[in-house]
Amino acid sequence: MKAIVYQQFGTTNVLQTVEEPKPVMKADQVLVKVKAFSINPMDWKIRKGEMKLMSGSKFPKHTGTDFAGIVEEIGSSVIGIKKGDEVFGVVKNMMKEAVSAEYVAVTDSLVWKKPANISFAQAASIPVVGTAAVTALEKMGNIGPQTNILVNGATGGFGMFLLQLLKQHGANITAVTSNQGTAFAKKWGAYSVKDYKKENVLSQKATYDIVIDLSGKIGYKTAKQIMKPKALFLNPTPKPIDIPISLLGNLFRGKKHIVILSSPSTKQTDVLLSAVKNGLEIEVNKVFPFAGFKEAYDYAEQGGYIGKVVVEIN
Ligand SMILES: NC(=O)c1ccc[n+]([C@@H]2O[C@H](COP(=O)([O-])OP(=O)(O)OC[C@H]3O[C@@H](n4cnc5c(N)ncnc54)[C@H](OP(=O)(O)O)[C@@H]3O)[C@@H](O)[C@H]2O)c1
């Protein structure tokens, strides 16, 4: 089968296609013929060696974490999934496994039936950012119309799911995005939208109960100035050291620093599937063919798109 691999850390120039054997499946796995995989910032952070501590430095590495496709074979202990099912899913160990190939073998507990009313590209866009958005929602606790939430970086993949889930709770959302994201942010639930290229969100008063920084550019220390005394700062881009430090620091301070580390599960995926059934939109900004994988990664890494970027395999 064809696969995209890299043999060293670096820019998209290290990505190449190779021929390799189909993966060998374990008893609790399914072999999926991949139709689409989505691109996540984590892909290039790993490829550039920024997450070496967790990803290790063993090569070759594949790339991509969530996918959609058609079940080709099932392991001997798999129940509830059959050959020919249209599914979507995610690898178990996002730091060490990846999906950029014509076939992928994955644990059955991380594979779900694709709703008939969404495309393979849309389904492949759900697991990583969708479950991260559900995790963020869980960390926010009780929210409602009185909760003022700032979503900084609101119209990428994560923001797209988060805004629409927050809307279901009636939260008062301020979205920060670029000009082209304004209409999407409003449609997805933002009450107020700010263009980060024109306005400095940090020049406001302390008005927010929750600040979530999806751009990774604010940071807890800076965000404190726009947070109410008992507000939460949600951080989905933590450095390893932030995890113990935030836990310890939260024992002594009013404004909490909460690290988000999502791990896709069926419980969270069910929340997303129910939301999709009720009209949650999955915007796929651009779909690239398998042969255009390098352009796909260049495009995604440059930013400036709404929703998700996907690679399709035919
Ligand atoms: N911890 C976890 O479990 C977890 C899970 C999933 C994702 N993440 C992380 O969460 C982050 C968001 O993920 P994503 O997939 O949504 O990424 P994304 O699609 O790249 O979205 C990031 C958004 O931030 C915006 N942005 C860039 N610079 C900004 C600035 N200065 N101020 C405000 N907004 C700015 C971008 O807008 P433009 O493109 O218009 O510049 C883009 O809409 C990534 O760092 C990702 O690695 C963490």
CSV table of C-alpha atoms and ligand atoms in Angstrom, one decimal:
chain,number,residue,atom,x,y,z
A,1,MET,CA,0.0,0.0,0.0
A,2,LYS,CA,1.0,3.7,-0.4
A,3,ALA,CA,1.9,5.6,2.8
A,4,ILE,CA,3.1,9.0,3.7
A,5,VAL,CA,6.2,8.8,6.0
A,6,TYR,CA,9.1,10.9,7.2
A,7,GLN,CA,12.6,9.7,8.2
A,8,GLN,CA,13.7,12.8,10.1
A,9,PHE,CA,12.1,15.8,11.9
A,10,GLY,CA,11.5,18.9,9.7
A,11,THR,CA,9.3,20.9,7.4
A,12,THR,CA,6.9,19.4,4.9
A,13,ASN,CA,10.0,18.7,2.7
A,14,VAL,CA,10.7,15.6,4.8
A,15,LEU,CA,7.3,14.1,3.9
A,16,GLN,CA,7.4,11.4,1.2
A,17,THR,CA,5.3,8.5,-0.2
A,18,VAL,CA,6.6,5.0,0.0
A,19,GLU,CA,5.2,1.5,-0.7
A,20,GLU,CA,4.9,-0.6,2.4
A,21,PRO,CA,3.0,-3.8,3.5
A,22,LYS,CA,-0.6,-3.5,4.8
A,23,PRO,CA,-0.6,-3.3,8.6
A,24,VAL,CA,-1.0,-6.6,10.5
A,25,MET,CA,-4.2,-6.6,12.6
A,26,LYS,CA,-4.5,-7.7,16.2
A,27,ALA,CA,-7.6,-9.6,17.6
A,28,ASP,CA,-9.2,-6.4,19.0
A,29,GLN,CA,-8.5,-4.3,15.9
A,30,VAL,CA,-10.2,-3.5,12.6
A,31,LEU,CA,-8.4,-2.9,9.3
A,32,VAL,CA,-9.9,0.2,7.6
A,33,LYS,CA,-9.4,1.2,4.0
A,34,VAL,CA,-8.8,4.9,4.6
A,35,LYS,CA,-10.9,7.3,2.5
A,36,ALA,CA,-9.9,10.5,4.3
A,37,PHE,CA,-7.8,11.7,7.1
A,38,SER,CA,-7.8,15.2,8.7
A,39,ILE,CA,-4.9,17.5,9.4
A,40,ASN,CA,-4.3,18.7,13.0
A,41,PRO,CA,-1.7,21.1,14.3
A,42,MET,CA,-0.4,18.2,16.4
A,43,ASP,CA,0.7,16.5,13.1
A,44,TRP,CA,3.3,19.2,12.3
A,45,LYS,CA,4.2,19.8,16.0
A,46,ILE,CA,5.3,16.1,16.1
A,47,ARG,CA,6.9,16.2,12.6
A,48,LYS,CA,9.0,19.3,13.6
A,49,GLY,CA,10.2,17.5,16.7
A,50,GLU,CA,8.4,19.8,19.1
A,51,MET,CA,6.8,16.9,21.0
A,52,LYS,CA,9.9,14.6,20.9
A,53,LEU,CA,9.6,13.8,24.6
A,54,MET,CA,6.2,12.1,23.9
A,55,SER,CA,6.5,11.0,20.3
A,56,GLY,CA,10.0,9.6,20.6
A,57,SER,CA,12.6,9.9,17.8
A,58,LYS,CA,12.1,6.5,16.1
A,59,PHE,CA,11.7,6.7,12.3
A,60,PRO,CA,10.0,6.2,9.9
A,61,LYS,CA,6.9,8.0,11.2
A,62,HIS,CA,3.5,8.3,9.6
A,63,THR,CA,1.4,11.4,10.1
A,64,GLY,CA,-2.3,12.2,10.8
A,65,THR,CA,-4.4,11.0,13.7
A,66,ASP,CA,-8.1,10.8,12.8
A,67,PHE,CA,-9.6,9.2,9.7
A,68,ALA,CA,-12.7,7.8,8.0
A,69,GLY,CA,-13.0,4.9,5.7
A,70,ILE,CA,-14.5,1.4,5.0
A,71,VAL,CA,-13.9,-1.6,7.2
A,72,GLU,CA,-11.9,-4.2,5.2
A,73,GLU,CA,-11.4,-6.9,7.9
A,74,ILE,CA,-12.2,-7.4,11.5
A,75,GLY,CA,-10.1,-9.0,14.3
A,76,SER,CA,-11.3,-12.2,15.9
A,77,SER,CA,-12.6,-10.5,19.1
A,78,VAL,CA,-14.3,-7.6,17.4
A,79,ILE,CA,-18.1,-7.3,17.8
A,80,GLY,CA,-20.5,-4.6,16.6
A,81,ILE,CA,-18.5,-3.7,13.5
A,82,LYS,CA,-18.6,-5.6,10.2
A,83,LYS,CA,-16.7,-5.7,6.9
A,84,GLY,CA,-18.0,-3.0,4.6
A,85,ASP,CA,-19.2,-0.6,7.4
A,86,GLU,CA,-18.4,3.1,6.8
A,87,VAL,CA,-16.6,4.2,9.9
A,88,PHE,CA,-14.5,7.0,11.4
A,89,GLY,CA,-12.0,6.8,14.2
A,90,VAL,CA,-8.7,7.7,15.7
A,91,VAL,CA,-5.5,6.0,16.7
A,92,LYS,CA,-5.0,4.9,20.3
A,93,ASN,CA,-1.6,6.4,20.9
A,94,MET,CA,-1.6,9.8,19.1
A,95,MET,CA,2.1,10.3,19.8
A,96,LYS,CA,3.3,7.0,18.3
A,97,GLU,CA,0.7,5.9,15.8
A,98,ALA,CA,-0.6,7.6,12.6
A,99,VAL,CA,-3.0,7.1,9.7
A,100,SER,CA,-1.4,8.5,6.6
A,101,ALA,CA,-1.7,5.3,4.5
A,102,GLU,CA,-4.2,3.4,2.3
A,103,TYR,CA,-5.0,1.0,5.2
A,104,VAL,CA,-4.8,1.5,9.0
A,105,ALA,CA,-5.3,-1.1,11.8
A,106,VAL,CA,-7.0,0.5,14.8
A,107,THR,CA,-8.5,-0.6,18.1
A,108,ASP,CA,-12.2,-1.4,17.7
A,109,SER,CA,-13.1,0.9,20.7
A,110,LEU,CA,-11.9,3.9,18.8
A,111,VAL,CA,-13.9,3.2,15.6
A,112,TRP,CA,-17.5,4.4,15.2
A,113,LYS,CA,-20.1,4.1,12.4
A,114,LYS,CA,-20.1,7.2,10.2
A,115,PRO,CA,-23.5,9.0,10.0
A,116,ALA,CA,-24.9,8.6,6.5
A,117,ASN,CA,-25.6,12.3,6.2
A,118,ILE,CA,-21.9,13.4,6.5
A,119,SER,CA,-19.0,12.8,4.1
A,120,PHE,CA,-15.8,10.8,4.8
A,121,ALA,CA,-14.0,14.2,5.0
A,122,GLN,CA,-16.4,15.5,7.6
A,123,ALA,CA,-16.3,12.3,9.6
A,124,ALA,CA,-12.5,12.3,9.6
A,125,SER,CA,-12.7,15.8,11.1
A,126,ILE,CA,-14.5,14.8,14.2
A,127,PRO,CA,-12.4,12.8,16.6
A,128,VAL,CA,-9.4,14.9,17.7
A,129,VAL,CA,-10.9,18.4,17.8
A,130,GLY,CA,-14.5,17.3,18.4
A,131,THR,CA,-13.5,15.3,21.6
A,132,ALA,CA,-11.2,18.1,22.7
A,133,ALA,CA,-14.2,20.5,22.5
A,134,VAL,CA,-16.3,18.1,24.6
A,135,THR,CA,-13.4,17.8,27.1
A,136,ALA,CA,-13.3,21.6,27.3
A,137,LEU,CA,-17.0,21.8,27.9
A,138,GLU,CA,-16.7,19.2,30.7
A,139,LYS,CA,-13.9,21.3,32.3
A,140,MET,CA,-16.1,24.4,32.2
A,141,GLY,CA,-18.6,23.0,34.6
A,142,ASN,CA,-22.1,24.6,34.8
A,143,ILE,CA,-22.4,27.2,32.1
A,144,GLY,CA,-25.4,29.1,30.9
A,145,PRO,CA,-26.6,32.5,29.6
A,146,GLN,CA,-24.8,34.3,32.5
A,147,THR,CA,-21.4,32.8,31.6
A,148,ASN,CA,-19.1,35.1,29.7
A,149,ILE,CA,-16.7,33.0,27.6
A,150,LEU,CA,-13.9,34.2,25.4
A,151,VAL,CA,-12.9,31.7,22.7
A,152,ASN,CA,-9.6,32.9,21.3
A,153,GLY,CA,-8.9,31.3,17.9
A,154,ALA,CA,-12.5,30.4,17.4
A,155,THR,CA,-12.9,29.2,13.8
A,156,GLY,CA,-10.3,26.5,13.4
A,157,GLY,CA,-11.3,22.9,13.9
A,158,PHE,CA,-11.5,23.0,17.7
A,159,GLY,CA,-13.3,26.3,17.8
A,160,MET,CA,-15.9,25.1,15.2
A,161,PHE,CA,-17.0,22.3,17.5
A,162,LEU,CA,-16.6,24.3,20.7
A,163,LEU,CA,-18.7,27.3,19.6
A,164,GLN,CA,-21.6,25.1,18.5
A,165,LEU,CA,-21.5,23.0,21.7
A,166,LEU,CA,-21.4,26.1,23.8
A,167,LYS,CA,-24.4,27.5,21.9
A,168,GLN,CA,-26.5,24.6,23.0
A,169,HIS,CA,-25.9,25.8,26.6
A,170,GLY,CA,-26.8,29.4,25.7
A,171,ALA,CA,-23.4,30.7,26.9
A,172,ASN,CA,-22.5,34.3,26.1
A,173,ILE,CA,-19.6,33.8,23.7
A,174,THR,CA,-17.1,36.3,22.5
A,175,ALA,CA,-15.1,34.8,19.6
A,176,VAL,CA,-11.7,36.0,18.4
A,177,THR,CA,-10.9,35.1,14.8
A,178,SER,CA,-9.8,36.9,11.7
A,179,ASN,CA,-12.1,38.9,9.5
A,180,GLN,CA,-13.0,35.9,7.2
A,181,GLY,CA,-14.1,33.9,10.3
A,182,THR,CA,-16.7,36.5,11.5
A,183,ALA,CA,-19.7,35.1,9.7
A,184,PHE,CA,-18.9,31.5,10.7
A,185,ALA,CA,-18.3,32.5,14.4
A,186,LYS,CA,-21.7,34.3,14.5
A,187,LYS,CA,-23.5,31.4,12.8
A,188,TRP,CA,-21.9,28.9,15.2
A,189,GLY,CA,-23.0,30.8,18.3
A,190,ALA,CA,-20.8,33.8,19.1
A,191,TYR,CA,-22.7,36.8,20.5
A,192,SER,CA,-19.7,39.1,19.8
A,193,VAL,CA,-16.8,38.6,17.4
A,194,LYS,CA,-13.4,40.3,17.5
A,195,ASP,CA,-10.8,40.4,14.7
A,196,TYR,CA,-7.5,39.6,16.2
A,197,LYS,CA,-5.7,41.4,13.4
A,198,LYS,CA,-7.5,44.7,14.3
A,199,GLU,CA,-8.4,44.5,18.0
A,200,ASN,CA,-6.4,43.7,21.1
A,201,VAL,CA,-8.7,41.5,23.2
A,202,LEU,CA,-6.4,42.0,26.2
A,203,SER,CA,-7.1,45.7,26.3
A,204,GLN,CA,-10.5,44.9,27.8
A,205,LYS,CA,-11.6,44.9,31.5
A,206,ALA,CA,-11.9,41.7,33.5
A,207,THR,CA,-15.1,40.5,32.1
A,208,TYR,CA,-14.8,36.8,31.4
A,209,ASP,CA,-15.7,33.8,33.5
A,210,ILE,CA,-13.8,31.5,31.2
A,211,VAL,CA,-11.1,32.2,28.7
A,212,ILE,CA,-10.0,29.4,26.3
A,213,ASP,CA,-7.0,30.1,24.2
A,214,LEU,CA,-7.1,27.9,21.0
A,215,SER,CA,-4.4,30.1,19.3
A,216,GLY,CA,-1.8,29.2,22.0
A,217,LYS,CA,-0.8,32.9,21.9
A,218,ILE,CA,-2.2,34.4,25.1
A,219,GLY,CA,-1.1,32.2,28.0
A,220,TYR,CA,-2.5,32.2,31.6
A,221,LYS,CA,-0.4,35.1,32.9
A,222,THR,CA,-1.5,37.5,30.3
A,223,ALA,CA,-5.1,36.3,30.2
A,224,LYS,CA,-5.5,36.9,33.9
A,225,GLN,CA,-6.1,40.6,33.3
A,226,ILE,CA,-9.3,40.0,31.4
A,227,MET,CA,-10.6,37.2,33.8
A,228,LYS,CA,-13.0,37.8,36.7
A,229,PRO,CA,-11.6,36.9,40.2
A,230,LYS,CA,-12.8,33.2,40.1
A,231,ALA,CA,-12.5,32.7,36.3
A,232,LEU,CA,-11.0,29.7,34.5
A,233,PHE,CA,-8.3,29.8,31.9
A,234,LEU,CA,-8.4,26.7,29.7
A,235,ASN,CA,-5.1,25.8,28.0
A,236,PRO,CA,-5.2,23.2,25.2
A,237,THR,CA,-1.6,23.8,24.3
A,238,PRO,CA,0.3,23.1,27.5
A,239,LYS,CA,4.0,22.5,27.9
A,240,PRO,CA,4.7,19.4,30.0
A,241,ILE,CA,5.8,21.6,32.9
A,242,ASP,CA,2.4,23.4,32.9
A,243,ILE,CA,0.6,20.2,34.0
A,244,PRO,CA,2.0,19.9,37.6
A,245,ILE,CA,2.5,23.6,38.0
A,246,SER,CA,-1.1,24.5,37.1
A,247,LEU,CA,-2.4,21.8,39.5
A,248,LEU,CA,-0.3,23.1,42.4
A,249,GLY,CA,-0.9,26.8,41.6
A,250,ASN,CA,-4.7,26.2,41.5
A,251,LEU,CA,-4.6,25.3,45.2
A,252,PHE,CA,-3.7,28.8,46.1
A,253,ARG,CA,-5.3,31.1,43.5
A,254,GLY,CA,-8.8,32.2,42.5
A,255,LYS,CA,-8.2,32.4,38.8
A,256,LYS,CA,-7.6,28.8,37.8
A,257,HIS,CA,-5.3,27.5,35.0
A,258,ILE,CA,-6.8,24.3,33.6
A,259,VAL,CA,-4.9,22.1,31.2
A,260,ILE,CA,-6.8,20.3,28.5
A,261,LEU,CA,-5.5,16.9,27.4
A,262,SER,CA,-8.3,15.1,25.5
A,263,SER,CA,-8.4,11.4,24.9
A,264,PRO,CA,-11.2,10.5,22.4
A,265,SER,CA,-13.8,8.1,23.8
A,266,THR,CA,-17.1,6.6,22.8
A,267,LYS,CA,-18.9,8.7,25.5
A,268,GLN,CA,-17.6,11.9,24.0
A,269,THR,CA,-18.1,10.8,20.4
A,270,ASP,CA,-21.7,10.0,21.3
A,271,VAL,CA,-22.2,13.7,22.4
A,272,LEU,CA,-20.8,14.8,19.1
A,273,LEU,CA,-22.9,12.4,17.0
A,274,SER,CA,-26.0,13.5,18.8
A,275,ALA,CA,-25.0,17.2,18.1
A,276,VAL,CA,-24.4,16.3,14.4
A,277,LYS,CA,-27.8,14.7,14.2
A,278,ASN,CA,-29.2,17.9,15.6
A,279,GLY,CA,-27.5,20.1,13.0
A,280,LEU,CA,-23.9,20.7,14.2
A,281,GLU,CA,-22.0,21.8,11.1
A,282,ILE,CA,-18.7,20.4,10.1
A,283,GLU,CA,-17.0,22.8,7.8
A,284,VAL,CA,-14.3,21.3,5.7
A,285,ASN,CA,-12.5,24.2,4.2
A,286,LYS,CA,-10.4,22.3,1.6
A,287,VAL,CA,-9.9,18.7,0.6
A,288,PHE,CA,-6.6,17.6,-1.0
A,289,PRO,CA,-6.0,14.4,-3.0
A,290,PHE,CA,-3.5,11.9,-1.6
A,291,ALA,CA,-1.0,12.9,-4.2
A,292,GLY,CA,-1.3,16.6,-2.9
A,293,PHE,CA,-0.4,15.7,0.7
A,294,LYS,CA,2.5,18.1,0.8
A,295,GLU,CA,0.4,21.1,-0.5
A,296,ALA,CA,-2.3,20.0,2.1
A,297,TYR,CA,0.2,20.3,5.0
A,298,ASP,CA,1.7,23.6,3.6
A,299,TYR,CA,-1.8,25.0,3.3
A,300,ALA,CA,-2.9,23.9,6.8
A,301,GLU,CA,0.3,25.1,8.5
A,302,GLN,CA,0.0,28.5,7.0
A,303,GLY,CA,-3.4,29.0,8.7
A,304,GLY,CA,-6.1,31.4,7.6
A,305,TYR,CA,-8.7,28.7,6.9
A,306,ILE,CA,-12.1,28.0,8.6
A,307,GLY,CA,-12.8,24.5,10.1
A,308,LYS,CA,-10.7,21.6,8.8
A,309,VAL,CA,-8.3,20.6,6.1
A,310,VAL,CA,-8.6,17.0,4.9
A,311,VAL,CA,-6.6,14.6,2.6
A,312,GLU,CA,-8.7,12.1,0.7
A,313,ILE,CA,-7.6,8.8,-0.7
A,314,ASN,CA,-9.4,7.3,-3.6
B,1,LIG,N1,-4.9,19.4,24.3
B,1,LIG,C1,-5.7,18.7,23.4
B,1,LIG,O1,-6.2,17.7,23.7
B,1,LIG,C2,-5.9,19.3,22.0
B,1,LIG,C3,-6.7,18.7,21.1
B,1,LIG,C4,-6.9,19.2,19.9
B,1,LIG,C5,-6.2,20.4,19.5
B,1,LIG,N2,-5.4,21.0,20.4
B,1,LIG,C6,-4.7,22.2,20.1
B,1,LIG,O2,-5.6,23.3,20.1
B,1,LIG,C7,-5.2,24.3,19.2
B,1,LIG,C8,-6.3,24.6,18.3
B,1,LIG,O3,-6.6,23.5,17.4
B,1,LIG,P1,-7.3,23.7,16.0
B,1,LIG,O4,-7.3,22.3,15.4
B,1,LIG,O5,-8.5,24.4,16.1
B,1,LIG,O6,-6.2,24.6,15.3
B,1,LIG,P2,-6.4,25.6,14.1
B,1,LIG,O7,-7.4,25.0,13.2
B,1,LIG,O8,-5.1,25.9,13.5
B,1,LIG,O9,-7.1,26.9,14.7
B,1,LIG,C9,-6.3,27.8,15.4
B,1,LIG,C10,-7.1,29.1,15.3
B,1,LIG,O10,-6.4,30.2,16.0
B,1,LIG,C11,-6.5,31.4,15.2
B,1,LIG,N3,-5.4,32.3,15.5
B,1,LIG,C12,-4.1,32.4,15.0
B,1,LIG,N4,-3.4,33.4,15.6
B,1,LIG,C13,-4.3,34.0,16.4
B,1,LIG,C14,-4.2,35.1,17.3
B,1,LIG,N5,-3.1,35.8,17.4
B,1,LIG,N6,-5.3,35.5,18.0
B,1,LIG,C15,-6.4,34.8,17.9
B,1,LIG,N7,-6.6,33.7,17.1
B,1,LIG,C16,-5.5,33.3,16.4
B,1,LIG,C17,-6.4,30.9,13.8
B,1,LIG,O11,-6.9,31.8,12.9
B,1,LIG,P3,-6.2,32.1,11.4
B,1,LIG,O12,-6.0,30.7,10.8
B,1,LIG,O13,-7.2,32.9,10.7
B,1,LIG,O14,-4.9,32.8,11.8
B,1,LIG,C18,-7.2,29.6,13.8
B,1,LIG,O15,-8.6,29.8,13.6
B,1,LIG,C19,-4.0,23.7,18.5
B,1,LIG,O16,-2.8,24.3,19.1
B,1,LIG,C20,-4.0,22.2,18.8
B,1,LIG,O17,-2.8,21.6,18.7
B,1,LIG,C21,-5.2,20.5,21.7
